[in-house]
mmCIF file of C-alpha atoms in Angstrom:
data_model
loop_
_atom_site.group_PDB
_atom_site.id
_atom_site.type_symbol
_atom_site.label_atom_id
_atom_site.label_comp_id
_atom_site.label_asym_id
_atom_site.label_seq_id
_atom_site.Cartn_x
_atom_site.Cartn_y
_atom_site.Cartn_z
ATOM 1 C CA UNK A 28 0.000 0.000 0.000
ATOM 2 C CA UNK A 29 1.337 3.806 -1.158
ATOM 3 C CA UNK A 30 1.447 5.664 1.847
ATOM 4 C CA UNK A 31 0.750 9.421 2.342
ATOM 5 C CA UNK A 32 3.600 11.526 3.151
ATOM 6 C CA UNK A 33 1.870 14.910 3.246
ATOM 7 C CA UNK A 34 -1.139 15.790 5.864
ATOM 8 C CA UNK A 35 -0.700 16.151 9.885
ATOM 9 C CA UNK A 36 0.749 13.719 11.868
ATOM 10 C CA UNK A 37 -1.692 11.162 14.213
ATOM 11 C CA UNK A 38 -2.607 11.937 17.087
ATOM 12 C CA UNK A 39 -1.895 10.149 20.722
ATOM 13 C CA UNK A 40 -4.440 7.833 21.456
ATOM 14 C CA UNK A 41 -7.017 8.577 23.976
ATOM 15 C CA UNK A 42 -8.068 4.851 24.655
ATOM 16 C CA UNK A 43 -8.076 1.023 23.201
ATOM 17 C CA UNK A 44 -10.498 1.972 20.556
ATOM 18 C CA UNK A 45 -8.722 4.791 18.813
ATOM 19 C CA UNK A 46 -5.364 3.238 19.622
ATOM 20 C CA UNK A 47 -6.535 0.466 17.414
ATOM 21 C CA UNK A 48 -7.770 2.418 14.921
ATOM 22 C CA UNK A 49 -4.546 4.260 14.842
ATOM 23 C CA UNK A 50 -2.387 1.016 14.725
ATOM 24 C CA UNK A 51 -4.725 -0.390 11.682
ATOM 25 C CA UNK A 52 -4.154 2.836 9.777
ATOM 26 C CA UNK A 53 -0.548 2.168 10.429
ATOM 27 C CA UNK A 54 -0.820 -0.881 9.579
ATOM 28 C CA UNK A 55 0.309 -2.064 12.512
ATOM 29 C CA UNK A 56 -2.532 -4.287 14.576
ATOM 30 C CA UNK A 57 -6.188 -5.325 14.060
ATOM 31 C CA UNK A 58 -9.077 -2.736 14.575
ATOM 32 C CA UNK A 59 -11.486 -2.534 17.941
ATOM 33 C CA UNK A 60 -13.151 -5.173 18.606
ATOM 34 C CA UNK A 61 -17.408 -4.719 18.584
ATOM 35 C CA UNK A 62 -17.425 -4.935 22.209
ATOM 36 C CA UNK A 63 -14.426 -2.296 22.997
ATOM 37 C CA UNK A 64 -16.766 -0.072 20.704
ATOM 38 C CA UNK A 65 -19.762 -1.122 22.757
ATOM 39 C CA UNK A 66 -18.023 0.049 25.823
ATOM 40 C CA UNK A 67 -16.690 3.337 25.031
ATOM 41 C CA UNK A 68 -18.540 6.185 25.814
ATOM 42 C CA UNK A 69 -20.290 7.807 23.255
ATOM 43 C CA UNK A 70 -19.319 11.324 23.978
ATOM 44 C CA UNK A 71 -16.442 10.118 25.676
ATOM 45 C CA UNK A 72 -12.168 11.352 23.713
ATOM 46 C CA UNK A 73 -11.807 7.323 22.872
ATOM 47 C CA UNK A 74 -14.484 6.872 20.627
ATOM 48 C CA UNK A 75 -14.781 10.741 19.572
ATOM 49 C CA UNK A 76 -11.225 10.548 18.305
ATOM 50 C CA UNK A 77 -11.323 7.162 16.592
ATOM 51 C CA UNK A 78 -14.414 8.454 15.188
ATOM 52 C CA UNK A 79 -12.208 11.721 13.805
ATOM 53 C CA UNK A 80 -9.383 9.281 12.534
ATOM 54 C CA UNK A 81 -12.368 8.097 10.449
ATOM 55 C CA UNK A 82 -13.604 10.676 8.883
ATOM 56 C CA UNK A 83 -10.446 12.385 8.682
ATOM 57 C CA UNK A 84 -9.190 9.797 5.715
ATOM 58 C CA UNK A 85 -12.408 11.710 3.338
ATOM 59 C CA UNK A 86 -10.257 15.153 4.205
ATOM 60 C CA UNK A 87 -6.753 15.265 3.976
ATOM 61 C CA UNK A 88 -5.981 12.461 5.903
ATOM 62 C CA UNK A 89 -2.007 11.829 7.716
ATOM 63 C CA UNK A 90 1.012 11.889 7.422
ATOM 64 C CA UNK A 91 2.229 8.156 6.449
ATOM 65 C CA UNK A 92 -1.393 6.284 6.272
ATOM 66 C CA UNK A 93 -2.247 5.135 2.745
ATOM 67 C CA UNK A 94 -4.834 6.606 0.616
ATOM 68 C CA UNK A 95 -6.598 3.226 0.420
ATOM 69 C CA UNK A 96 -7.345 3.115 3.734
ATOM 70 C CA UNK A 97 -10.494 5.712 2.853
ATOM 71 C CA UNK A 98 -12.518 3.130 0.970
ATOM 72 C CA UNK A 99 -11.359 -0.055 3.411
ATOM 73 C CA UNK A 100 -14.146 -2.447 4.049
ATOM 74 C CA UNK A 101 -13.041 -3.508 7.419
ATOM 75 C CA UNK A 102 -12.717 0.125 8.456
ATOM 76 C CA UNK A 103 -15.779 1.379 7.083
ATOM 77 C CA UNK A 104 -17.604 -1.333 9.246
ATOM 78 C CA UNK A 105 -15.817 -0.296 12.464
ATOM 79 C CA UNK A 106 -16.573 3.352 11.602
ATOM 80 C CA UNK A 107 -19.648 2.211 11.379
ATOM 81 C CA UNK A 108 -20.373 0.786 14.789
ATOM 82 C CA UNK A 109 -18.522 3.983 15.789
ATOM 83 C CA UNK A 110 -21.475 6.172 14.159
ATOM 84 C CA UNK A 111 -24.113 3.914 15.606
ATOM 85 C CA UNK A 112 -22.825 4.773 19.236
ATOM 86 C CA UNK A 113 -23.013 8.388 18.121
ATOM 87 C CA UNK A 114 -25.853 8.726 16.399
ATOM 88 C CA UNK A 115 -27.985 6.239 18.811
ATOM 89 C CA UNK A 116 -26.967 8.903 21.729
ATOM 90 C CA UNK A 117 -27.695 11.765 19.612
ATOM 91 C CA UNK A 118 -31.320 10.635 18.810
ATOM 92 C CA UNK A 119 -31.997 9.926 22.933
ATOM 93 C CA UNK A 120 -30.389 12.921 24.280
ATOM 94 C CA UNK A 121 -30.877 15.964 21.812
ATOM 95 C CA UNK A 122 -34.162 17.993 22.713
ATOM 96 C CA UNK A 123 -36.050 18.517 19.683
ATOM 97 C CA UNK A 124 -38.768 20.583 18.286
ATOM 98 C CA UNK A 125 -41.985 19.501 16.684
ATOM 99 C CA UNK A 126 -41.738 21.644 13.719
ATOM 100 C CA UNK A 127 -38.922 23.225 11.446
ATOM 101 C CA UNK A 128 -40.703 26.812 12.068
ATOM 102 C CA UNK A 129 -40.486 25.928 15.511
ATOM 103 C CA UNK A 130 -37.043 25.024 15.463
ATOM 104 C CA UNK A 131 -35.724 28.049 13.248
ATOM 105 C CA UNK A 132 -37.726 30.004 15.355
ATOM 106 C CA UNK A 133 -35.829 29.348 18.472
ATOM 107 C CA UNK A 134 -32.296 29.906 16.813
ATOM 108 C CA UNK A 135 -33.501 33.624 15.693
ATOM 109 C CA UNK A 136 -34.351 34.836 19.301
ATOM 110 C CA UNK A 137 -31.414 36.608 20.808
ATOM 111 C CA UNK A 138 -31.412 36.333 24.583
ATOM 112 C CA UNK A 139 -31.342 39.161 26.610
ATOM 113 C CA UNK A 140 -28.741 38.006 28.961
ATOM 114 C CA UNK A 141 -26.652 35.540 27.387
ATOM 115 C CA UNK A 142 -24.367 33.588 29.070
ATOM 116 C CA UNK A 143 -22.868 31.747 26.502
ATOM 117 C CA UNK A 144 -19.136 31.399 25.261
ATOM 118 C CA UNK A 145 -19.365 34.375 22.929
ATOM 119 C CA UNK A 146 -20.501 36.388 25.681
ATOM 120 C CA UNK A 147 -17.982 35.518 27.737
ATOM 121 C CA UNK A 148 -15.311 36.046 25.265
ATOM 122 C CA UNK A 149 -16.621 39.704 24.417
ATOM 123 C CA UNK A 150 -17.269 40.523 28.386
ATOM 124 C CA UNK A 151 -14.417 38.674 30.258
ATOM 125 C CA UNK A 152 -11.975 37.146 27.941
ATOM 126 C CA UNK A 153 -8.247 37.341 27.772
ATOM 127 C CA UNK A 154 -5.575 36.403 25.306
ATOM 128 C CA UNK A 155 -5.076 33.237 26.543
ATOM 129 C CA UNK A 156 -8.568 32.120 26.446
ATOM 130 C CA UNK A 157 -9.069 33.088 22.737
ATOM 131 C CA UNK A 158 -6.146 31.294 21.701
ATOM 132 C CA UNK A 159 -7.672 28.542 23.360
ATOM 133 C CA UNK A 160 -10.708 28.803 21.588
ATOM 134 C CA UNK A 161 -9.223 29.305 18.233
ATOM 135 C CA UNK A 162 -7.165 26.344 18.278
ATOM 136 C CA UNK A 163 -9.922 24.245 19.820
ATOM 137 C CA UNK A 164 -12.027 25.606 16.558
ATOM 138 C CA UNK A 165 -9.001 25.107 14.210
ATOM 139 C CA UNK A 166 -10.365 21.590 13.986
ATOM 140 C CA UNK A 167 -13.604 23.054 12.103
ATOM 141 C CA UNK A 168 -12.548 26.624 10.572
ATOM 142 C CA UNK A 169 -9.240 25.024 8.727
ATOM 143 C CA UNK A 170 -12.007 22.555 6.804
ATOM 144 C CA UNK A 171 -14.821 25.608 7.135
ATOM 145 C CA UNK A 172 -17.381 24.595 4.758
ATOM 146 C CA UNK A 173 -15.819 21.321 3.259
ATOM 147 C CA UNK A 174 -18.696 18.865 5.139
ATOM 148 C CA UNK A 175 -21.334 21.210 3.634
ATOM 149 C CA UNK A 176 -20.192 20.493 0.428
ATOM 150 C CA UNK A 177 -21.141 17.012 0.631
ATOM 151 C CA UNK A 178 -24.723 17.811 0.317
ATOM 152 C CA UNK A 179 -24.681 19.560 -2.442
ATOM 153 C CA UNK A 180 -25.214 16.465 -4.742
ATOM 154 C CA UNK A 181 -27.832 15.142 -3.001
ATOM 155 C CA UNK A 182 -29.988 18.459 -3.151
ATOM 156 C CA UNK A 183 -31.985 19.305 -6.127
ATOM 157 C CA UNK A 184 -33.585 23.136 -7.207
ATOM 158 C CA UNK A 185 -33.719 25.747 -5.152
ATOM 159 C CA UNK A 186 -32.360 24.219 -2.205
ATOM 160 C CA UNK A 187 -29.115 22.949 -4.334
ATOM 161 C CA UNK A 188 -28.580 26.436 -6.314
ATOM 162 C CA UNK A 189 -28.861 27.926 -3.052
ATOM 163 C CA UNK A 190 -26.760 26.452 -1.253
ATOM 164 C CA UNK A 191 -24.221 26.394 -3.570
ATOM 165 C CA UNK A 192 -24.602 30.294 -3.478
ATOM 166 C CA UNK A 193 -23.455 29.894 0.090
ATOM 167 C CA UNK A 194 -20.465 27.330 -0.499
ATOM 168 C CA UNK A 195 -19.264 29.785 -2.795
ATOM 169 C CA UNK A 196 -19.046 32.481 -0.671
ATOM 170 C CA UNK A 197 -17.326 30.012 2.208
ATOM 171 C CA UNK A 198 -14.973 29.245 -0.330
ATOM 172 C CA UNK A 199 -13.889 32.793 -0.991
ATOM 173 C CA UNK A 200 -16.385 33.436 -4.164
ATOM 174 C CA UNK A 201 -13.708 32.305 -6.670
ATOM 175 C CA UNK A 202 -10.595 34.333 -4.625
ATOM 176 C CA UNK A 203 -7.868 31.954 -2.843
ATOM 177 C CA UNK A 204 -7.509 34.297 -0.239
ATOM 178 C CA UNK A 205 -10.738 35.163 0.742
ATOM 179 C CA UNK A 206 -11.420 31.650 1.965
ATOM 180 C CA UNK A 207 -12.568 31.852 4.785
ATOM 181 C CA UNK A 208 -10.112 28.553 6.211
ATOM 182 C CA UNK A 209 -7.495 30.501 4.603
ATOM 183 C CA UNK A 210 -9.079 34.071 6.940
ATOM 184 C CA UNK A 211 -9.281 31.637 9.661
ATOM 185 C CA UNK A 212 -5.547 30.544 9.608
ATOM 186 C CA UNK A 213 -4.503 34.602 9.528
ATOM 187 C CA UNK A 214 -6.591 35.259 12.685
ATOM 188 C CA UNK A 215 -4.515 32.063 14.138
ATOM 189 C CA UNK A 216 -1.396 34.161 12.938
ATOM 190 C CA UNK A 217 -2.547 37.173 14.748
ATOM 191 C CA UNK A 218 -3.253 35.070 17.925
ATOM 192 C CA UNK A 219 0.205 33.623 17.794
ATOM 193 C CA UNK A 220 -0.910 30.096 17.059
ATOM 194 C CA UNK A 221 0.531 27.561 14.549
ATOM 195 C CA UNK A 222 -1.781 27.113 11.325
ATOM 196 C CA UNK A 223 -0.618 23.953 10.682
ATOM 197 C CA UNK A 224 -3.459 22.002 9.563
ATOM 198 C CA UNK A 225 -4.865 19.519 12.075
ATOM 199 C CA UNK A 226 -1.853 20.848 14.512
ATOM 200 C CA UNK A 227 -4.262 21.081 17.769
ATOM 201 C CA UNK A 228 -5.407 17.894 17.497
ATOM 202 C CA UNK A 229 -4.144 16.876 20.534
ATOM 203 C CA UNK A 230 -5.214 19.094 22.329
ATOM 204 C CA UNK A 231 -9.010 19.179 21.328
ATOM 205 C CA UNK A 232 -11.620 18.193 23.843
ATOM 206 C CA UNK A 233 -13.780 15.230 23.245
ATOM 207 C CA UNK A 234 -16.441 17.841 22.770
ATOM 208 C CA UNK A 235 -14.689 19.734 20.528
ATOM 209 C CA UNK A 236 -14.170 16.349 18.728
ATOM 210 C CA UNK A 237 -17.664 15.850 18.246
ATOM 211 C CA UNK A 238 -19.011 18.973 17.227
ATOM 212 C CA UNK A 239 -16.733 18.503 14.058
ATOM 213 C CA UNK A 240 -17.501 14.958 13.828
ATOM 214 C CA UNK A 241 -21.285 15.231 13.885
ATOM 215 C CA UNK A 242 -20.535 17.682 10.127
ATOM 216 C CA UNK A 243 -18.695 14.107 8.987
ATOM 217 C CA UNK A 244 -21.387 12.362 10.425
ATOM 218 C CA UNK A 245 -24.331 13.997 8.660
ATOM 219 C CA UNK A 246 -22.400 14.766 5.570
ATOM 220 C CA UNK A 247 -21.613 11.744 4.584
ATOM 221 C CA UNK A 248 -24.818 10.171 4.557
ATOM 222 C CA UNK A 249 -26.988 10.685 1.769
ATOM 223 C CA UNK A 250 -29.771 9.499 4.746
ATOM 224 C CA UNK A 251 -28.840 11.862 6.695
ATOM 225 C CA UNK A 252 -29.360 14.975 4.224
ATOM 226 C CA UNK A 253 -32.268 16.529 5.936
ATOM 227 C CA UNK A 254 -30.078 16.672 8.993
ATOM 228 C CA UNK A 255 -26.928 18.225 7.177
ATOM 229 C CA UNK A 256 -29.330 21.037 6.432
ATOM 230 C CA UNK A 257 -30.900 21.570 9.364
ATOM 231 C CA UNK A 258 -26.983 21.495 10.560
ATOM 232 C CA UNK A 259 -26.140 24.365 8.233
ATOM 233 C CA UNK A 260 -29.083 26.414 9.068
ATOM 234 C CA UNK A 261 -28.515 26.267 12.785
ATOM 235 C CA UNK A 262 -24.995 27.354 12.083
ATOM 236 C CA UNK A 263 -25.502 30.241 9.787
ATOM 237 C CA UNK A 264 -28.422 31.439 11.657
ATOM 238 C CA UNK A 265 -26.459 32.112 14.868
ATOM 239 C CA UNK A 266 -23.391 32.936 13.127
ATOM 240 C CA UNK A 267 -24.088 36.741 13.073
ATOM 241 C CA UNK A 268 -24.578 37.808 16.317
ATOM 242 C CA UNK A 269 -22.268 35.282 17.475
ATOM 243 C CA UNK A 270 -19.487 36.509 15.290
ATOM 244 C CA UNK A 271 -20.157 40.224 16.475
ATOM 245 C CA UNK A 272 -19.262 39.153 20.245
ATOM 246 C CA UNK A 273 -15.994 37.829 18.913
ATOM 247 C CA UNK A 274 -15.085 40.687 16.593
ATOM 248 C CA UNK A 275 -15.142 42.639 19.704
ATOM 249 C CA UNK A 276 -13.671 40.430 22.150
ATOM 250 C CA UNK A 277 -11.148 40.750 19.519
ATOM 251 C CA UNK A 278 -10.697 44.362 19.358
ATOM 252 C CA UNK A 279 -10.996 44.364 23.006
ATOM 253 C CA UNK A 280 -8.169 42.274 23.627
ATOM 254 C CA UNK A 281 -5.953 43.614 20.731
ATOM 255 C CA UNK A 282 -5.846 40.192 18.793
ATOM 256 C CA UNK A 283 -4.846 41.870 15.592
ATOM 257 C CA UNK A 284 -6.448 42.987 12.562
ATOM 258 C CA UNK A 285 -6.583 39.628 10.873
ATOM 259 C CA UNK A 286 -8.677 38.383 13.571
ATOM 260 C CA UNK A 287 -10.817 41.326 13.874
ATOM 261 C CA UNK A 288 -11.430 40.727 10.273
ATOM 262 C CA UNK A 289 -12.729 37.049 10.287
ATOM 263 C CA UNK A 290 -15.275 37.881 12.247
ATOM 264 C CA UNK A 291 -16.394 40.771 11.020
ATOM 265 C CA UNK A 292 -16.485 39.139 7.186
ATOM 266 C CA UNK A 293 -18.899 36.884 8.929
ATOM 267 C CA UNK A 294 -21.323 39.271 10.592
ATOM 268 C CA UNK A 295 -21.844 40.385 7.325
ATOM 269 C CA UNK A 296 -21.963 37.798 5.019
ATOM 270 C CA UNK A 297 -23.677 34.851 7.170
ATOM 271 C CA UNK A 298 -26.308 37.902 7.905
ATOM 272 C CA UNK A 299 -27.131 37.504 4.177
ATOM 273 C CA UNK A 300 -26.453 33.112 4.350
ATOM 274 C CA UNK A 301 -29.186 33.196 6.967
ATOM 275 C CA UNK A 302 -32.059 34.395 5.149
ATOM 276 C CA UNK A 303 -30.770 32.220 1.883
ATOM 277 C CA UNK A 304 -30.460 29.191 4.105
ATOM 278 C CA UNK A 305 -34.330 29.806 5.873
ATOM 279 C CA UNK A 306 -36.054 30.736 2.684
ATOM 280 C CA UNK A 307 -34.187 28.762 -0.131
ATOM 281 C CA UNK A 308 -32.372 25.986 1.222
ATOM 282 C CA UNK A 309 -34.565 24.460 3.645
ATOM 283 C CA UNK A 310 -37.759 25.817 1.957
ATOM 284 C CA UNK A 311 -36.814 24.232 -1.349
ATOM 285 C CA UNK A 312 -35.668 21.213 0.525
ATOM 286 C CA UNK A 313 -38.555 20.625 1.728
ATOM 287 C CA UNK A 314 -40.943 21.624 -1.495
ATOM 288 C CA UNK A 315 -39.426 18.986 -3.067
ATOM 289 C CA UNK A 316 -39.336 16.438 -0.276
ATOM 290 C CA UNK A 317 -41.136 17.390 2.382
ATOM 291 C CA UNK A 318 -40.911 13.902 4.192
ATOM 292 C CA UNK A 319 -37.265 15.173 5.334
ATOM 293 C CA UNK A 320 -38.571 18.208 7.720
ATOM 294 C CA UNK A 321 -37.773 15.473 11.012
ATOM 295 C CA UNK A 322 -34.482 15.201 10.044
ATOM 296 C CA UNK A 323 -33.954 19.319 9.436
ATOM 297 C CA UNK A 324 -35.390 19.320 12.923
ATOM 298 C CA UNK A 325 -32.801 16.763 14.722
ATOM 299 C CA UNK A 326 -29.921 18.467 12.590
ATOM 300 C CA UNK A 327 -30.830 22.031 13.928
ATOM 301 C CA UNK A 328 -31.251 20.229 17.656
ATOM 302 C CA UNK A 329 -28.361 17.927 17.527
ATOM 303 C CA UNK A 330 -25.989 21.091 16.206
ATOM 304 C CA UNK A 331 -27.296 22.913 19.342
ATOM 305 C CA UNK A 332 -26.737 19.984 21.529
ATOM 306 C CA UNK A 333 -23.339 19.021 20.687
ATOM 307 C CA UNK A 334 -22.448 23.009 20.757
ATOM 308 C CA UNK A 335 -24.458 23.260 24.617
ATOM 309 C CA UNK A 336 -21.996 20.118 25.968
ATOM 310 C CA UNK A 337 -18.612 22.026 24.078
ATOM 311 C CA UNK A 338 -19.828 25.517 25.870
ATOM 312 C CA UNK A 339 -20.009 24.000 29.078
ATOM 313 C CA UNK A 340 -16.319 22.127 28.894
ATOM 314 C CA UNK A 341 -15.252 25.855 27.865
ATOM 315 C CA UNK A 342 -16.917 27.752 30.443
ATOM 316 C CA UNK A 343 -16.469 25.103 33.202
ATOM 317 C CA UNK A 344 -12.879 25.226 32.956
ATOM 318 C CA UNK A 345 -12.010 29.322 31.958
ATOM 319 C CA UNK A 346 -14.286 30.057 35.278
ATOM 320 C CA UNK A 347 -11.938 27.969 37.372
ATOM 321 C CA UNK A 348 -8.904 29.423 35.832
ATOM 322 C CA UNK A 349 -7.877 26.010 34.493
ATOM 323 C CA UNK A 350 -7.199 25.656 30.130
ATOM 324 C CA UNK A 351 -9.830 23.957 28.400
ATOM 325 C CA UNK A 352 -7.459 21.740 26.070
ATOM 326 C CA UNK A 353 -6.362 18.502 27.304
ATOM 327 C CA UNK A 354 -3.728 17.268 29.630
ATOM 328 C CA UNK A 355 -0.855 16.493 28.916
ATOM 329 C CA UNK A 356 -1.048 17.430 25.350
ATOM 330 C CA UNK A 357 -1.765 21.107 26.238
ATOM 331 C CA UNK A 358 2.160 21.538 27.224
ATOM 332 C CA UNK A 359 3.154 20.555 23.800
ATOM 333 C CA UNK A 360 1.141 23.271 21.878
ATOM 334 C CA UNK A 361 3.090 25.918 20.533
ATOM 335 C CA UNK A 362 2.263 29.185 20.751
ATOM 336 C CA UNK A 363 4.052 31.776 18.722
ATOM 337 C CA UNK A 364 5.856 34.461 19.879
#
């Protein structure tokens, strides 16, 4: 088998499961056995990270695993009983609502006190704690708008001409460095981080693991379309305000102009994505087939439910004055001066 020699390198294990997975892509040991996977957590860094190894392979996967190792039966059945512990969790614990107007409806109401990460960041936040969140997101905004891009097939109409309206603008509308990865990585500049793709990897919480992982999860699955959507709305609906917060946590703190800039370019463009996504995407979606509004519903819910568990890992550990990323991988991150 050709191995890879471009692509980040993989990570330390977090458990049997992913160590197996690891070895196997290595070529180096069997995979997990069904009941190692049965016993891992769902939400828990072992399966969440075996999980990313997975997926990872459809990106740009590592450094010295071969490209063949994408399409692998064997694999694809582990990463499957890997999904089914996700997903199965996913469908018992995320709070849904009954309708998609019910569900969109929630995600446009700004509250009047929030407490949330944003807020935090914009009110309280220091250096350290938005270089903390900016590699932790690295994981996502390096690959910003590549799961998305998996629907696109799968869509037909209206909902596919508008959401490729969207993509396009993600991907820099034709312009290499208005990207928005490529904005992403020059905020990680200003912040003194390194933009090495897939460097914080390590350091990533579990939940951190699985917001980016649910993206994978619903992305690629032609089943799971209707959820993809409902995925993308809930993200580009509450990426305005959101994006504000951290525009001027940024100026606040003196992050640079790069990072101002990345969030600014996304108060005003996913302003515009939000009423494309609400009235074209999903609309036409669900003209066409209208059986799929229960899966927009659990995509919108599940995005909010994996993002709920990641704010509270954040805030749990900034308001004790400990870092969020993980121990002992945190000491090896390097932060440039």
């Amino acid at each position: 088998m050709t191995h890879d020699h471009t692509g980040p390198r993989l990570p330390i294990p977090r458990g049997p499961v992913s160590a197996a997975v690891k070895g196997h892509l290595l070529d180096a040991g069997p995979l997990p056995r069904p009941e190692e996977v049965a016993a891992a957590g769902a939400y828990g860094d072992d399966l969440q990270l075996a999980l990313y190894l997975c997926y990872e392979l459809h990106y740009r996967g590592f450094a010295g695993v071969g490209p063949d190792h994408e399409w692998e039966p064997e694999l694809l059945r582990t990463r499957a009983a890997l999904e089914h512990r996700f997903l199965t969790a996913l469908r018992t614990d995320t709070p849904v609502h009954d309708t998609v107007e019910d569900a969109v409806g929630e995600l446009l109401v700004e509250p009047v006190d929030g407490s949330g990460v944003t807020h935090f960041l914009r009110d309280e936040g220091e250096l350290w704690h938005l270089r903390e969140y900016a590699a932790q997101r690295s994981l996502y905004h390096l690959k910003e708008a590549d799961p998305h891009a998996w629907v696109l097939p799968r869509l037909t109409g209206r909902a596919k001409a508008a959401m490729a309206a969207v993509e396009f603008d993600e991907f820099g509308g034709g312009r290499a460095d208005r990207v928005h990865a490529r904005l992403f990585a020059d905020l990680m500049t200003d912040l003194g981080l390194d933009i090495a793709y897939g460097r914080y990897l390590d350091a990533a919480s579990a939940e951190m693991l699985a917001t980016v992982n649910l993206m994978s999860l619903f992305g690629l699955h032609r089943s799971l379309r209707g959820a993809l959507v409902g995925h993308f709305a809930a993200v580009e609906i509450t990426s305005s305000p959101g994006s504000r917060r951290l525009a001027e946590a940024m100026r606040r703190t003196g992050a640079g102009p790069a990072a101002e800039h990345f969030y600014d370019e996304h108060v005003e463009a996913d302003a515009v994505h939000e009423q494309v996504v609400r009235h074209e995407v999903i609309d036409g979606l669900l003209a066409d087939q209208p059986h799929l509004a229960s899966d927009v519903v659990f995509g919108i819910g599940a995005t909010g439910y994996t993002e709920d568990r990641l704010a509270a890992r954040l805030l749990g550990d900034w308001r004790e004055g400990r870092s969020s990323l993980r121990r002992p991988a945190s000491s090896e991150i390097s932060f440039i001066s």
